């Protein structure tokens, strides 16, 4: 193969076939994919399906803790996991800029394959387009996935007063890492993105029989976006103790320096759960001891009144509305 | 809403929510989409599923006979239809360039909605990313779809000697229209792209009880790419009568002028079928009289020997191998 992507790699003829065979089939190999039909036929039976899609245009494409390939698989599988669905089958659509290095593409495809394995998910169908030099910023990946629903009743509209809000770990790591890398800041720490696949943790919650009300990963818009969506969709308010939100010191440091709030920063692994009060402590215990979420914490509860609002209680006992965040929060971080 | 896309429309906060609500929910409205969860839960039960994805980077975005929105829905639904699957649920991922006109986006979204209706398909989940000015050529759309398989045994690897090859209509219209528009050529004809949804025709074939061996739409790489894929995947050769391939005079004219072969040009509606000899005439009859495929024709048959090759028989009785096409066939046409 050539060393960089040519327009012909997207042309549907011989060079396209070579790229598919030599790269995608090699790393994503499975029986369904190798059928190479127009559409993949999935051997699924019964039960409800979940279906989701996500586009990845992140820059930089490599960052401490991951790359755009890992991110694409995590992000899309996590959207399924957050609906209580086991990730099963994925499609991958690549938009490549002419001249993109094949070595980098291979590294990203390898990352994707590794992360798929953590989810027990397979890429069964794909598409590659090549656009002329200057018409894309390197590469964009759009992944879609189908999963089988194992927790049937999760809903952002199901929160009721008294439910507890749990966050799975520190917020803002991904946003901080990407921001620092973009701006050429040397954080002089080992801070890495929280980019991770969440299905293993969700599976642990299921196996421990803990019923959940809602789950959502705090990606674009951060913790604040999830809390506001829930407050609005469930017509309730959420009260959150600012001190209870786990934030790493280095993230807090950057935020204080630059005037950000950690709960507005993007995450790629940290997720938020709503649970009945009587199950909250056990949920945190399971997350802390049986999954990678060692800093899982109860951060607040669902309340009546102030519908659609999120109320932040500070350590000094003051209360204020958490801002929803609007406009461009940071240089694009997902 | 503002008149053009801002970076904040992809930021996951207030302006993203507005774009989703005011544009996507308005045109794609359906119960599942409006749940607005991380993943759509599909009320499907039993039976095999088909799953496919396709990316659309076409330029120009509007062309005689369609636009990139219509193309995205047709292309993805057609990949399902070609596997004998009824299109059911679609995801749409938009990558938008900062500054993209909202009026154009609305027109494309409207096209998508219209074409979805022809397929009985719904967009149930989506994603929007905005990249900085200069980082994309306007907009890219990646659509994925899930369908229910109604013809279970179609396969590009199932062709056997004696099977007949049928093409549903004239080849090369889409490629010619796009090429002419790109090059600023005035064709002085009413030639339009063949861009169309194929599920209605496939449904008619099913309802008439005609068993099929394989089906594929002749998109990138044209008729030649489909025939070569079949010959290779089934380890057979295909013999095609050049005169039997329907080609419109204006397409033939352009091809003669520029040294193209019509069977290398992209199509967006014309499809190819493999069928047992005893069903071939009835298949053509059904296509011609009960669907929009009025020029459907038997163009050749499956043979032994010369595995993986396509043999073109000319009107003068000469035989030669059809070239597979390699490299960039035309300025990008899909």
PDB file of C-alpha atoms in Angstrom, chain A residues 35-324:
ATOM      1  CA  UNK A  35     -19.153 -11.185   4.412  1.00  0.00           C
ATOM      2  CA  UNK A  36     -18.523  -7.749   2.854  1.00  0.00           C
ATOM      3  CA  UNK A  37     -22.135  -7.259   1.837  1.00  0.00           C
ATOM      4  CA  UNK A  38     -23.888  -3.896   1.432  1.00  0.00           C
ATOM      5  CA  UNK A  39     -25.348  -4.357   4.893  1.00  0.00           C
ATOM      6  CA  UNK A  40     -24.334  -6.615   7.763  1.00  0.00           C
ATOM      7  CA  UNK A  41     -26.881  -9.207   8.819  1.00  0.00           C
ATOM      8  CA  UNK A  42     -26.920  -9.434  12.622  1.00  0.00           C
ATOM      9  CA  UNK A  43     -27.682 -12.677  14.420  1.00  0.00           C
ATOM     10  CA  UNK A  44     -29.731 -11.044  17.190  1.00  0.00           C
ATOM     11  CA  UNK A  45     -32.918 -12.445  18.539  1.00  0.00           C
ATOM     12  CA  UNK A  46     -35.631 -11.102  20.771  1.00  0.00           C
ATOM     13  CA  UNK A  47     -35.389  -8.332  23.330  1.00  0.00           C
ATOM     14  CA  UNK A  48     -35.245  -4.590  22.874  1.00  0.00           C
ATOM     15  CA  UNK A  49     -32.481  -2.952  20.876  1.00  0.00           C
ATOM     16  CA  UNK A  50     -30.683   0.297  21.523  1.00  0.00           C
ATOM     17  CA  UNK A  51     -29.201   2.295  18.645  1.00  0.00           C
ATOM     18  CA  UNK A  52     -26.915   5.325  18.778  1.00  0.00           C
ATOM     19  CA  UNK A  53     -24.467   7.379  16.726  1.00  0.00           C
ATOM     20  CA  UNK A  54     -21.660   9.819  17.448  1.00  0.00           C
ATOM     21  CA  UNK A  55     -19.246  11.828  15.328  1.00  0.00           C
ATOM     22  CA  UNK A  56     -15.623  12.432  16.336  1.00  0.00           C
ATOM     23  CA  UNK A  57     -13.738  15.482  15.089  1.00  0.00           C
ATOM     24  CA  UNK A  58     -11.450  15.959  18.081  1.00  0.00           C
ATOM     25  CA  UNK A  59      -8.145  17.748  17.793  1.00  0.00           C
ATOM     26  CA  UNK A  60      -5.518  16.790  18.895  1.00  0.00           C
ATOM     27  CA  UNK A  61      -6.137  13.233  17.704  1.00  0.00           C
ATOM     28  CA  UNK A  62      -3.707  11.794  20.259  1.00  0.00           C
ATOM     29  CA  UNK A  63      -3.825  12.897  23.884  1.00  0.00           C
ATOM     30  CA  UNK A  64      -2.714  11.556  27.278  1.00  0.00           C
ATOM     31  CA  UNK A  65      -5.015   8.625  27.961  1.00  0.00           C
ATOM     32  CA  UNK A  66      -6.288   7.959  24.471  1.00  0.00           C
ATOM     33  CA  UNK A  67      -6.752   8.927  20.862  1.00  0.00           C
ATOM     34  CA  UNK A  68      -9.654   9.647  18.525  1.00  0.00           C
ATOM     35  CA  UNK A  69     -10.014   5.928  17.724  1.00  0.00           C
ATOM     36  CA  UNK A  70     -10.387   4.883  21.370  1.00  0.00           C
ATOM     37  CA  UNK A  71     -12.679   7.868  21.886  1.00  0.00           C
ATOM     38  CA  UNK A  72     -14.931   6.844  18.995  1.00  0.00           C
ATOM     39  CA  UNK A  73     -15.431   3.335  20.325  1.00  0.00           C
ATOM     40  CA  UNK A  74     -15.793   4.405  23.971  1.00  0.00           C
ATOM     41  CA  UNK A  75     -18.157   7.246  23.174  1.00  0.00           C
ATOM     42  CA  UNK A  76     -20.536   5.194  21.101  1.00  0.00           C
ATOM     43  CA  UNK A  77     -20.459   2.076  23.289  1.00  0.00           C
ATOM     44  CA  UNK A  78     -20.944   4.315  26.327  1.00  0.00           C
ATOM     45  CA  UNK A  79     -24.098   5.806  24.852  1.00  0.00           C
ATOM     46  CA  UNK A  80     -25.477   2.270  24.722  1.00  0.00           C
ATOM     47  CA  UNK A  81     -24.173   1.357  28.182  1.00  0.00           C
ATOM     48  CA  UNK A  82     -25.845   4.477  29.603  1.00  0.00           C
ATOM     49  CA  UNK A  83     -29.171   3.155  28.317  1.00  0.00           C
ATOM     50  CA  UNK A  84     -28.454  -0.150  30.042  1.00  0.00           C
ATOM     51  CA  UNK A  85     -27.643  -1.814  26.738  1.00  0.00           C
ATOM     52  CA  UNK A  86     -24.794  -4.237  26.073  1.00  0.00           C
ATOM     53  CA  UNK A  87     -22.798  -2.996  23.047  1.00  0.00           C
ATOM     54  CA  UNK A  88     -22.996  -5.635  20.309  1.00  0.00           C
ATOM     55  CA  UNK A  89     -22.430  -4.357  16.776  1.00  0.00           C
ATOM     56  CA  UNK A  90     -20.803  -1.180  15.504  1.00  0.00           C
ATOM     57  CA  UNK A  91     -20.506   0.595  12.166  1.00  0.00           C
ATOM     58  CA  UNK A  92     -17.571   2.878  11.406  1.00  0.00           C
ATOM     59  CA  UNK A  93     -17.630   5.672   8.836  1.00  0.00           C
ATOM     60  CA  UNK A  94     -14.288   7.289   8.094  1.00  0.00           C
ATOM     61  CA  UNK A  95     -13.895  10.618   6.316  1.00  0.00           C
ATOM     62  CA  UNK A  96     -10.214  10.919   5.452  1.00  0.00           C
ATOM     63  CA  UNK A  97      -8.301  13.873   4.102  1.00  0.00           C
ATOM     64  CA  UNK A  98      -6.176  13.103   1.066  1.00  0.00           C
ATOM     65  CA  UNK A  99      -2.583  12.720   2.259  1.00  0.00           C
ATOM     66  CA  UNK A 100      -3.470  11.392   5.727  1.00  0.00           C
ATOM     67  CA  UNK A 101      -0.649   9.111   6.914  1.00  0.00           C
ATOM     68  CA  UNK A 102      -1.540   5.439   6.715  1.00  0.00           C
ATOM     69  CA  UNK A 103       0.645   4.770   9.761  1.00  0.00           C
ATOM     70  CA  UNK A 104      -1.519   7.087  11.865  1.00  0.00           C
ATOM     71  CA  UNK A 105      -4.690   5.548  10.468  1.00  0.00           C
ATOM     72  CA  UNK A 106      -3.379   2.123  11.389  1.00  0.00           C
ATOM     73  CA  UNK A 107      -2.594   3.252  14.957  1.00  0.00           C
ATOM     74  CA  UNK A 108      -6.126   4.631  15.351  1.00  0.00           C
ATOM     75  CA  UNK A 109      -7.699   1.493  13.910  1.00  0.00           C
ATOM     76  CA  UNK A 110      -5.621  -0.588  16.351  1.00  0.00           C
ATOM     77  CA  UNK A 111      -6.886   1.565  19.252  1.00  0.00           C
ATOM     78  CA  UNK A 112     -10.432   1.007  18.083  1.00  0.00           C
ATOM     79  CA  UNK A 113      -9.941  -2.753  17.937  1.00  0.00           C
ATOM     80  CA  UNK A 114      -8.505  -2.829  21.473  1.00  0.00           C
ATOM     81  CA  UNK A 115     -11.381  -0.819  22.893  1.00  0.00           C
ATOM     82  CA  UNK A 116     -13.987  -2.888  21.045  1.00  0.00           C
ATOM     83  CA  UNK A 117     -12.622  -5.947  22.844  1.00  0.00           C
ATOM     84  CA  UNK A 118     -13.275  -4.298  26.246  1.00  0.00           C
ATOM     85  CA  UNK A 119     -16.897  -3.896  25.223  1.00  0.00           C
ATOM     86  CA  UNK A 120     -17.384  -7.291  23.600  1.00  0.00           C
ATOM     87  CA  UNK A 121     -18.472  -5.323  20.515  1.00  0.00           C
ATOM     88  CA  UNK A 122     -17.670  -5.921  16.831  1.00  0.00           C
ATOM     89  CA  UNK A 123     -17.423  -3.595  13.830  1.00  0.00           C
ATOM     90  CA  UNK A 124     -19.599  -5.324  11.249  1.00  0.00           C
ATOM     91  CA  UNK A 125     -19.992  -2.676   8.554  1.00  0.00           C
ATOM     92  CA  UNK A 126     -18.119   0.425   7.499  1.00  0.00           C
ATOM     93  CA  UNK A 127     -17.582   3.130   4.964  1.00  0.00           C
ATOM     94  CA  UNK A 128     -14.586   5.192   3.861  1.00  0.00           C
ATOM     95  CA  UNK A 129     -14.671   8.478   2.011  1.00  0.00           C
ATOM     96  CA  UNK A 130     -11.623  10.463   0.994  1.00  0.00           C
ATOM     97  CA  UNK A 131     -11.944  14.220   0.518  1.00  0.00           C
ATOM     98  CA  UNK A 132      -9.405  16.414  -1.278  1.00  0.00           C
ATOM     99  CA  UNK A 133      -6.530  17.939   0.679  1.00  0.00           C
ATOM    100  CA  UNK A 134      -7.813  20.901   2.702  1.00  0.00           C
ATOM    101  CA  UNK A 135     -11.405  19.619   2.857  1.00  0.00           C
ATOM    102  CA  UNK A 136     -11.129  17.963   6.272  1.00  0.00           C
ATOM    103  CA  UNK A 137      -8.890  18.317   9.291  1.00  0.00           C
ATOM    104  CA  UNK A 138      -7.126  14.945   8.910  1.00  0.00           C
ATOM    105  CA  UNK A 139      -9.887  12.498   9.677  1.00  0.00           C
ATOM    106  CA  UNK A 140     -13.376  12.345  11.090  1.00  0.00           C
ATOM    107  CA  UNK A 141     -14.933   9.175  12.437  1.00  0.00           C
ATOM    108  CA  UNK A 142     -18.653   8.558  12.813  1.00  0.00           C
ATOM    109  CA  UNK A 143     -19.535   5.396  14.699  1.00  0.00           C
ATOM    110  CA  UNK A 144     -22.993   3.942  15.248  1.00  0.00           C
ATOM    111  CA  UNK A 145     -23.822   0.931  17.345  1.00  0.00           C
ATOM    112  CA  UNK A 146     -26.580  -1.478  18.171  1.00  0.00           C
ATOM    113  CA  UNK A 147     -26.919  -3.053  21.611  1.00  0.00           C
ATOM    114  CA  UNK A 148     -29.272  -5.313  23.505  1.00  0.00           C
ATOM    115  CA  UNK A 149     -31.124  -3.578  26.327  1.00  0.00           C
ATOM    116  CA  UNK A 150     -30.505  -5.259  29.685  1.00  0.00           C
ATOM    117  CA  UNK A 151     -31.952  -2.536  31.951  1.00  0.00           C
ATOM    118  CA  UNK A 152     -35.244  -1.747  30.270  1.00  0.00           C
ATOM    119  CA  UNK A 153     -36.597   1.274  32.143  1.00  0.00           C
ATOM    120  CA  UNK A 154     -33.797   3.848  32.325  1.00  0.00           C
ATOM    121  CA  UNK A 155     -34.974   7.291  31.378  1.00  0.00           C
ATOM    122  CA  UNK A 156     -33.859  10.885  31.777  1.00  0.00           C
ATOM    123  CA  UNK A 157     -37.535  11.675  32.383  1.00  0.00           C
ATOM    124  CA  UNK A 158     -37.939   9.285  35.328  1.00  0.00           C
ATOM    125  CA  UNK A 159     -36.286  11.250  38.145  1.00  0.00           C
ATOM    126  CA  UNK A 160     -38.465  11.911  41.208  1.00  0.00           C
ATOM    127  CA  UNK A 161     -37.900  13.948  44.364  1.00  0.00           C
ATOM    128  CA  UNK A 162     -35.792  12.030  46.850  1.00  0.00           C
ATOM    129  CA  UNK A 163     -33.733  10.157  44.240  1.00  0.00           C
ATOM    130  CA  UNK A 164     -30.002  10.482  44.795  1.00  0.00           C
ATOM    131  CA  UNK A 165     -27.462  11.664  42.222  1.00  0.00           C
ATOM    132  CA  UNK A 166     -24.185   9.756  42.031  1.00  0.00           C
ATOM    133  CA  UNK A 167     -21.127  10.638  39.969  1.00  0.00           C
ATOM    134  CA  UNK A 168     -18.758   7.808  39.057  1.00  0.00           C
ATOM    135  CA  UNK A 169     -15.480   9.721  39.495  1.00  0.00           C
ATOM    136  CA  UNK A 170     -13.619  13.017  39.159  1.00  0.00           C
ATOM    137  CA  UNK A 171     -15.010  15.469  36.624  1.00  0.00           C
ATOM    138  CA  UNK A 172     -13.126  17.548  34.068  1.00  0.00           C
ATOM    139  CA  UNK A 173     -10.053  15.383  33.408  1.00  0.00           C
ATOM    140  CA  UNK A 174     -10.652  14.983  29.667  1.00  0.00           C
ATOM    141  CA  UNK A 175     -11.478  18.637  29.091  1.00  0.00           C
ATOM    142  CA  UNK A 176      -8.408  19.753  31.039  1.00  0.00           C
ATOM    143  CA  UNK A 177      -6.027  17.392  29.249  1.00  0.00           C
ATOM    144  CA  UNK A 178      -7.280  18.418  25.815  1.00  0.00           C
ATOM    145  CA  UNK A 179      -7.268  22.100  26.692  1.00  0.00           C
ATOM    146  CA  UNK A 180      -3.719  21.955  28.053  1.00  0.00           C
ATOM    147  CA  UNK A 181      -2.475  20.069  25.006  1.00  0.00           C
ATOM    148  CA  UNK A 182      -4.136  22.505  22.614  1.00  0.00           C
ATOM    149  CA  UNK A 183      -2.732  25.521  24.344  1.00  0.00           C
ATOM    150  CA  UNK A 184       0.721  23.984  24.674  1.00  0.00           C
ATOM    151  CA  UNK A 185       0.551  24.082  28.487  1.00  0.00           C
ATOM    152  CA  UNK A 186       2.772  21.672  30.377  1.00  0.00           C
ATOM    153  CA  UNK A 187       0.684  20.524  33.335  1.00  0.00           C
ATOM    154  CA  UNK A 188       3.680  18.782  34.930  1.00  0.00           C
ATOM    155  CA  UNK A 189       1.364  16.086  36.215  1.00  0.00           C
ATOM    156  CA  UNK A 190       0.330  12.607  35.175  1.00  0.00           C
ATOM    157  CA  UNK A 191      -3.211  13.768  34.483  1.00  0.00           C
ATOM    158  CA  UNK A 192      -4.771  11.732  31.678  1.00  0.00           C
ATOM    159  CA  UNK A 193      -8.166  11.747  30.015  1.00  0.00           C
ATOM    160  CA  UNK A 194     -10.821   9.660  31.756  1.00  0.00           C
ATOM    161  CA  UNK A 195     -11.618   8.141  28.333  1.00  0.00           C
ATOM    162  CA  UNK A 196     -12.874   4.627  29.149  1.00  0.00           C
ATOM    163  CA  UNK A 197     -15.518   2.073  28.246  1.00  0.00           C
ATOM    164  CA  UNK A 198     -18.353   2.009  30.765  1.00  0.00           C
ATOM    165  CA  UNK A 199     -20.105  -1.244  29.909  1.00  0.00           C
ATOM    166  CA  UNK A 200     -17.953  -3.290  32.344  1.00  0.00           C
ATOM    167  CA  UNK A 201     -19.031  -1.033  35.257  1.00  0.00           C
ATOM    168  CA  UNK A 202     -22.676  -1.104  34.174  1.00  0.00           C
ATOM    169  CA  UNK A 203     -22.562  -4.875  33.935  1.00  0.00           C
ATOM    170  CA  UNK A 204     -21.230  -4.998  37.514  1.00  0.00           C
ATOM    171  CA  UNK A 205     -24.149  -2.857  38.719  1.00  0.00           C
ATOM    172  CA  UNK A 206     -26.582  -5.203  36.953  1.00  0.00           C
ATOM    173  CA  UNK A 207     -24.936  -8.295  38.406  1.00  0.00           C
ATOM    174  CA  UNK A 208     -25.215  -6.801  41.891  1.00  0.00           C
ATOM    175  CA  UNK A 209     -28.925  -6.282  41.361  1.00  0.00           C
ATOM    176  CA  UNK A 210     -28.963  -2.533  41.983  1.00  0.00           C
ATOM    177  CA  UNK A 211     -31.935  -0.901  40.253  1.00  0.00           C
ATOM    178  CA  UNK A 212     -31.160   2.410  38.546  1.00  0.00           C
ATOM    179  CA  UNK A 213     -33.412   5.272  37.484  1.00  0.00           C
ATOM    180  CA  UNK A 214     -31.167   7.000  34.914  1.00  0.00           C
ATOM    181  CA  UNK A 215     -27.574   7.026  33.732  1.00  0.00           C
ATOM    182  CA  UNK A 216     -25.707   9.389  31.456  1.00  0.00           C
ATOM    183  CA  UNK A 217     -22.073  10.008  30.630  1.00  0.00           C
ATOM    184  CA  UNK A 218     -21.014  13.596  31.213  1.00  0.00           C
ATOM    185  CA  UNK A 219     -19.411  14.284  27.829  1.00  0.00           C
ATOM    186  CA  UNK A 220     -19.928  17.568  25.951  1.00  0.00           C
ATOM    187  CA  UNK A 221     -21.220  20.189  28.356  1.00  0.00           C
ATOM    188  CA  UNK A 222     -19.870  18.194  31.301  1.00  0.00           C
ATOM    189  CA  UNK A 223     -21.664  17.328  34.513  1.00  0.00           C
ATOM    190  CA  UNK A 224     -23.723  20.509  34.238  1.00  0.00           C
ATOM    191  CA  UNK A 225     -25.285  19.464  30.916  1.00  0.00           C
ATOM    192  CA  UNK A 226     -26.406  16.075  32.288  1.00  0.00           C
ATOM    193  CA  UNK A 227     -27.877  17.576  35.454  1.00  0.00           C
ATOM    194  CA  UNK A 228     -29.763  20.230  33.489  1.00  0.00           C
ATOM    195  CA  UNK A 229     -31.092  17.710  30.979  1.00  0.00           C
ATOM    196  CA  UNK A 230     -32.392  15.530  33.772  1.00  0.00           C
ATOM    197  CA  UNK A 231     -33.916  18.461  35.660  1.00  0.00           C
ATOM    198  CA  UNK A 232     -35.677  19.621  32.500  1.00  0.00           C
ATOM    199  CA  UNK A 233     -36.793  16.239  31.174  1.00  0.00           C
ATOM    200  CA  UNK A 234     -38.070  15.097  34.578  1.00  0.00           C
ATOM    201  CA  UNK A 235     -39.543  18.519  35.531  1.00  0.00           C
ATOM    202  CA  UNK A 236     -37.712  18.571  38.847  1.00  0.00           C
ATOM    203  CA  UNK A 237     -34.770  20.437  40.348  1.00  0.00           C
ATOM    204  CA  UNK A 238     -31.516  18.887  41.448  1.00  0.00           C
ATOM    205  CA  UNK A 239     -29.605  20.041  44.514  1.00  0.00           C
ATOM    206  CA  UNK A 240     -25.896  19.315  44.423  1.00  0.00           C
ATOM    207  CA  UNK A 241     -23.267  19.777  47.155  1.00  0.00           C
ATOM    208  CA  UNK A 242     -20.333  21.473  45.466  1.00  0.00           C
ATOM    209  CA  UNK A 243     -17.858  19.872  47.900  1.00  0.00           C
ATOM    210  CA  UNK A 244     -19.138  16.388  47.114  1.00  0.00           C
ATOM    211  CA  UNK A 245     -18.229  16.603  43.418  1.00  0.00           C
ATOM    212  CA  UNK A 246     -14.884  14.833  42.995  1.00  0.00           C
ATOM    213  CA  UNK A 247     -12.366  17.024  41.161  1.00  0.00           C
ATOM    214  CA  UNK A 248      -8.650  16.339  40.919  1.00  0.00           C
ATOM    215  CA  UNK A 249      -6.404  19.109  42.330  1.00  0.00           C
ATOM    216  CA  UNK A 250      -4.712  19.701  38.979  1.00  0.00           C
ATOM    217  CA  UNK A 251      -8.109  20.177  37.289  1.00  0.00           C
ATOM    218  CA  UNK A 252      -9.180  22.556  40.050  1.00  0.00           C
ATOM    219  CA  UNK A 253      -5.915  24.423  39.599  1.00  0.00           C
ATOM    220  CA  UNK A 254      -6.464  24.959  35.871  1.00  0.00           C
ATOM    221  CA  UNK A 255     -10.057  25.971  36.502  1.00  0.00           C
ATOM    222  CA  UNK A 256      -9.076  28.552  39.116  1.00  0.00           C
ATOM    223  CA  UNK A 257      -6.366  29.890  36.833  1.00  0.00           C
ATOM    224  CA  UNK A 258      -8.652  30.267  33.851  1.00  0.00           C
ATOM    225  CA  UNK A 259     -12.041  30.895  35.379  1.00  0.00           C
ATOM    226  CA  UNK A 260     -13.651  27.623  34.286  1.00  0.00           C
ATOM    227  CA  UNK A 261     -15.940  25.490  36.406  1.00  0.00           C
ATOM    228  CA  UNK A 262     -14.997  21.778  36.519  1.00  0.00           C
ATOM    229  CA  UNK A 263     -18.637  20.795  36.023  1.00  0.00           C
ATOM    230  CA  UNK A 264     -18.651  22.452  32.597  1.00  0.00           C
ATOM    231  CA  UNK A 265     -15.617  20.516  31.347  1.00  0.00           C
ATOM    232  CA  UNK A 266     -16.060  17.483  29.111  1.00  0.00           C
ATOM    233  CA  UNK A 267     -15.476  13.953  30.350  1.00  0.00           C
ATOM    234  CA  UNK A 268     -15.176  10.777  28.332  1.00  0.00           C
ATOM    235  CA  UNK A 269     -15.641   8.147  31.017  1.00  0.00           C
ATOM    236  CA  UNK A 270     -17.146   9.785  34.064  1.00  0.00           C
ATOM    237  CA  UNK A 271     -20.885   9.189  34.275  1.00  0.00           C
ATOM    238  CA  UNK A 272     -23.810  10.242  36.391  1.00  0.00           C
ATOM    239  CA  UNK A 273     -26.434   7.959  37.913  1.00  0.00           C
ATOM    240  CA  UNK A 274     -29.831   8.579  39.465  1.00  0.00           C
ATOM    241  CA  UNK A 275     -30.925   5.990  41.990  1.00  0.00           C
ATOM    242  CA  UNK A 276     -33.532   5.601  44.724  1.00  0.00           C
ATOM    243  CA  UNK A 277     -32.221   6.826  48.095  1.00  0.00           C
ATOM    244  CA  UNK A 278     -32.276   3.367  49.654  1.00  0.00           C
ATOM    245  CA  UNK A 279     -29.911   1.972  46.980  1.00  0.00           C
ATOM    246  CA  UNK A 280     -27.492   4.912  46.835  1.00  0.00           C
ATOM    247  CA  UNK A 281     -24.941   3.763  49.406  1.00  0.00           C
ATOM    248  CA  UNK A 282     -24.795   0.250  47.983  1.00  0.00           C
ATOM    249  CA  UNK A 283     -24.371   1.629  44.468  1.00  0.00           C
ATOM    250  CA  UNK A 284     -21.412   3.743  45.556  1.00  0.00           C
ATOM    251  CA  UNK A 285     -19.937   0.742  47.391  1.00  0.00           C
ATOM    252  CA  UNK A 286     -20.199  -1.479  44.294  1.00  0.00           C
ATOM    253  CA  UNK A 287     -18.725   1.213  42.052  1.00  0.00           C
ATOM    254  CA  UNK A 288     -15.828   1.889  44.445  1.00  0.00           C
ATOM    255  CA  UNK A 289     -14.920  -1.708  45.180  1.00  0.00           C
ATOM    256  CA  UNK A 290     -15.912  -3.745  42.134  1.00  0.00           C
ATOM    257  CA  UNK A 291     -15.271  -1.376  39.218  1.00  0.00           C
ATOM    258  CA  UNK A 292     -12.638   1.175  38.238  1.00  0.00           C
ATOM    259  CA  UNK A 293     -14.797   3.977  39.708  1.00  0.00           C
ATOM    260  CA  UNK A 294     -12.872   4.294  42.992  1.00  0.00           C
ATOM    261  CA  UNK A 295     -13.999   7.856  43.643  1.00  0.00           C
ATOM    262  CA  UNK A 296     -17.718   7.347  43.017  1.00  0.00           C
ATOM    263  CA  UNK A 297     -19.728   9.684  45.267  1.00  0.00           C
ATOM    264  CA  UNK A 298     -23.257  10.771  46.085  1.00  0.00           C
ATOM    265  CA  UNK A 299     -23.309  14.435  45.077  1.00  0.00           C
ATOM    266  CA  UNK A 300     -26.901  15.473  45.535  1.00  0.00           C
ATOM    267  CA  UNK A 301     -30.581  14.698  45.286  1.00  0.00           C
ATOM    268  CA  UNK A 302     -33.718  15.352  43.297  1.00  0.00           C
ATOM    269  CA  UNK A 303     -36.043  18.038  44.683  1.00  0.00           C
ATOM    270  CA  UNK A 304     -39.378  19.650  43.922  1.00  0.00           C
ATOM    271  CA  UNK A 305     -39.780  23.261  42.852  1.00  0.00           C
ATOM    272  CA  UNK A 306     -37.443  25.336  40.626  1.00  0.00           C
ATOM    273  CA  UNK A 307     -38.293  22.930  37.794  1.00  0.00           C
ATOM    274  CA  UNK A 308     -35.461  22.463  35.318  1.00  0.00           C
ATOM    275  CA  UNK A 309     -32.885  24.104  37.591  1.00  0.00           C
ATOM    276  CA  UNK A 310     -29.762  22.756  39.262  1.00  0.00           C
ATOM    277  CA  UNK A 311     -28.973  24.248  42.670  1.00  0.00           C
ATOM    278  CA  UNK A 312     -25.415  24.282  43.904  1.00  0.00           C
ATOM    279  CA  UNK A 313     -24.852  24.311  47.673  1.00  0.00           C
ATOM    280  CA  UNK A 314     -21.443  25.545  48.709  1.00  0.00           C
ATOM    281  CA  UNK A 315     -19.461  24.524  51.771  1.00  0.00           C
ATOM    282  CA  UNK A 316     -20.448  27.867  53.329  1.00  0.00           C
ATOM    283  CA  UNK A 317     -24.118  26.981  53.094  1.00  0.00           C
ATOM    284  CA  UNK A 318     -24.861  29.396  50.267  1.00  0.00           C
ATOM    285  CA  UNK A 319     -27.065  28.235  47.405  1.00  0.00           C
ATOM    286  CA  UNK A 320     -27.021  29.353  43.786  1.00  0.00           C
ATOM    287  CA  UNK A 321     -28.172  28.085  40.422  1.00  0.00           C
ATOM    288  CA  UNK A 322     -25.543  26.146  38.515  1.00  0.00           C
ATOM    289  CA  UNK A 323     -25.109  27.803  35.107  1.00  0.00           C
ATOM    290  CA  UNK A 324     -26.138  25.592  32.203  1.00  0.00           C
TER     291      UNK A 324
END
